[in-house]
Amino acid sequence: MKIAVPTRAYVVDDHFGHCEAYTIFTIGENKNIEKIESLPSPQGCGCKSNIASDLQQIGVKIMLAGNMGHGALNVLTNHGIKVYRGCSGDVTALVKKFLAEGINDSGESCHHHDLEGADHQCSHN
């Protein structure tokens, strides 16, 4: 299993489409982290880039994200990637917590594209 986390400076980026990179965790049979890789983020909006296809091609099944718009959520879901929103903090600690305890999707989407030009802040639970 592979888990992707939108990352900026080793922490979960608050907005999927603007992250520096995606940290990709390869998880072994005993729920241990076997490998950590970094995939540079494409420029531009996450829902309009080919990142969902790229992640699907390398075997990512889960995305642990801070927040994202409905477009990105739909694109990832349509590529067979289960998304958990509302995540924060150190990416490795987050993945370890997910593997040990599980986490819940916040159910909240970022409305950034609805607020063009506004000083935008995504809210998290």
PDB file of C-alpha atoms in Angstrom, residues 1-8 10-13 15-17 19-27 33 35-42 50-68 72-73 76-77 79-96 98-99 103:
ATOM      1  CA  MET A   1       0.000   0.000   0.000  1.00  0.00           C
ATOM      2  CA  LYS A   2       1.149   3.547  -0.699  1.00  0.00           C
ATOM      3  CA  ILE A   3       0.046   6.696   1.104  1.00  0.00           C
ATOM      4  CA  ALA A   4       0.622  10.220  -0.256  1.00  0.00           C
ATOM      5  CA  VAL A   5       0.764  13.391   1.828  1.00  0.00           C
ATOM      6  CA  PRO A   6       0.858  16.926   0.345  1.00  0.00           C
ATOM      7  CA  THR A   7       3.953  18.353   2.032  1.00  0.00           C
ATOM      8  CA  ARG A   8       5.700  21.646   2.695  1.00  0.00           C
ATOM      9  CA  TYR A  10       8.092  18.088   6.252  1.00  0.00           C
ATOM     10  CA  VAL A  11       4.594  18.992   7.470  1.00  0.00           C
ATOM     11  CA  VAL A  12       1.165  18.545   5.879  1.00  0.00           C
ATOM     12  CA  ASP A  13       0.505  21.457   3.544  1.00  0.00           C
ATOM     13  CA  HIS A  15      -3.783  23.229   0.682  1.00  0.00           C
ATOM     14  CA  PHE A  16      -3.368  20.210  -1.585  1.00  0.00           C
ATOM     15  CA  GLY A  17      -2.936  22.188  -4.817  1.00  0.00           C
ATOM     16  CA  CYS A  19       2.203  21.931  -1.821  1.00  0.00           C
ATOM     17  CA  GLU A  20       5.947  21.725  -2.537  1.00  0.00           C
ATOM     18  CA  ALA A  21       5.843  17.965  -3.011  1.00  0.00           C
ATOM     19  CA  TYR A  22       3.964  14.788  -2.180  1.00  0.00           C
ATOM     20  CA  THR A  23       5.634  12.556   0.376  1.00  0.00           C
ATOM     21  CA  ILE A  24       4.955   8.956  -0.657  1.00  0.00           C
ATOM     22  CA  PHE A  25       5.048   6.256   2.028  1.00  0.00           C
ATOM     23  CA  THR A  26       5.285   2.594   1.045  1.00  0.00           C
ATOM     24  CA  ILE A  27       3.650   0.496   3.769  1.00  0.00           C
ATOM     25  CA  ILE A  33       6.872   2.198   6.770  1.00  0.00           C
ATOM     26  CA  LYS A  35      10.138   3.443   2.108  1.00  0.00           C
ATOM     27  CA  ILE A  36       9.668   7.226   1.960  1.00  0.00           C
ATOM     28  CA  GLU A  37       9.942   9.088  -1.340  1.00  0.00           C
ATOM     29  CA  SER A  38       9.211  12.605  -2.538  1.00  0.00           C
ATOM     30  CA  LEU A  39       7.303  13.445  -5.721  1.00  0.00           C
ATOM     31  CA  PRO A  40       7.585  17.121  -6.780  1.00  0.00           C
ATOM     32  CA  SER A  41       4.260  18.889  -7.087  1.00  0.00           C
ATOM     33  CA  PRO A  42       3.198  20.050 -10.562  1.00  0.00           C
ATOM     34  CA  ASN A  50      -2.177  15.259 -13.809  1.00  0.00           C
ATOM     35  CA  ILE A  51      -1.114  14.525 -10.220  1.00  0.00           C
ATOM     36  CA  ALA A  52      -4.029  12.134  -9.545  1.00  0.00           C
ATOM     37  CA  SER A  53      -3.051  10.029 -12.552  1.00  0.00           C
ATOM     38  CA  ASP A  54       0.633  10.134 -11.565  1.00  0.00           C
ATOM     39  CA  LEU A  55      -0.179   9.038  -8.003  1.00  0.00           C
ATOM     40  CA  GLN A  56      -2.455   6.260  -9.269  1.00  0.00           C
ATOM     41  CA  GLN A  57       0.260   4.987 -11.626  1.00  0.00           C
ATOM     42  CA  ILE A  58       2.760   4.590  -8.769  1.00  0.00           C
ATOM     43  CA  GLY A  59       0.206   2.743  -6.644  1.00  0.00           C
ATOM     44  CA  VAL A  60      -1.043   5.389  -4.195  1.00  0.00           C
ATOM     45  CA  LYS A  61      -4.344   4.308  -2.620  1.00  0.00           C
ATOM     46  CA  ILE A  62      -4.650   6.841   0.231  1.00  0.00           C
ATOM     47  CA  MET A  63      -4.158  10.620   0.451  1.00  0.00           C
ATOM     48  CA  LEU A  64      -3.812  12.224   3.884  1.00  0.00           C
ATOM     49  CA  ALA A  65      -4.362  15.935   3.239  1.00  0.00           C
ATOM     50  CA  GLY A  66      -4.862  19.211   5.038  1.00  0.00           C
ATOM     51  CA  ASN A  67      -7.630  20.451   2.803  1.00  0.00           C
ATOM     52  CA  MET A  68      -8.619  20.619  -0.838  1.00  0.00           C
ATOM     53  CA  ALA A  72      -9.376  17.862  -6.484  1.00  0.00           C
ATOM     54  CA  LEU A  73     -11.321  15.540  -4.186  1.00  0.00           C
ATOM     55  CA  LEU A  76      -8.479  11.806  -6.710  1.00  0.00           C
ATOM     56  CA  THR A  77     -11.548   9.694  -5.852  1.00  0.00           C
ATOM     57  CA  HIS A  79      -8.528   7.666  -9.699  1.00  0.00           C
ATOM     58  CA  GLY A  80      -9.166   5.201  -6.860  1.00  0.00           C
ATOM     59  CA  ILE A  81      -7.464   7.274  -4.146  1.00  0.00           C
ATOM     60  CA  LYS A  82      -9.253   7.502  -0.783  1.00  0.00           C
ATOM     61  CA  VAL A  83      -8.869  11.001   0.675  1.00  0.00           C
ATOM     62  CA  TYR A  84      -8.768  11.939   4.355  1.00  0.00           C
ATOM     63  CA  ARG A  85      -8.987  15.726   4.862  1.00  0.00           C
ATOM     64  CA  GLY A  86      -8.269  17.775   7.980  1.00  0.00           C
ATOM     65  CA  CYS A  87      -4.785  16.353   8.591  1.00  0.00           C
ATOM     66  CA  SER A  88      -1.922  18.428   9.972  1.00  0.00           C
ATOM     67  CA  GLY A  89       1.540  18.214  11.487  1.00  0.00           C
ATOM     68  CA  ASP A  90       4.656  16.188  10.764  1.00  0.00           C
ATOM     69  CA  VAL A  91       4.043  13.882   7.801  1.00  0.00           C
ATOM     70  CA  THR A  92       5.798  10.813   9.248  1.00  0.00           C
ATOM     71  CA  ALA A  93       4.021  11.145  12.603  1.00  0.00           C
ATOM     72  CA  LEU A  94       0.708  11.518  10.761  1.00  0.00           C
ATOM     73  CA  VAL A  95       1.229   8.326   8.737  1.00  0.00           C
ATOM     74  CA  LYS A  96       2.272   6.399  11.859  1.00  0.00           C
ATOM     75  CA  PHE A  98      -3.029   6.641  10.632  1.00  0.00           C
ATOM     76  CA  LEU A  99      -1.517   3.147  10.590  1.00  0.00           C
ATOM     77  CA  ILE A 103      -8.124   8.876  11.286  1.00  0.00           C
TER      78      ILE A 103
END
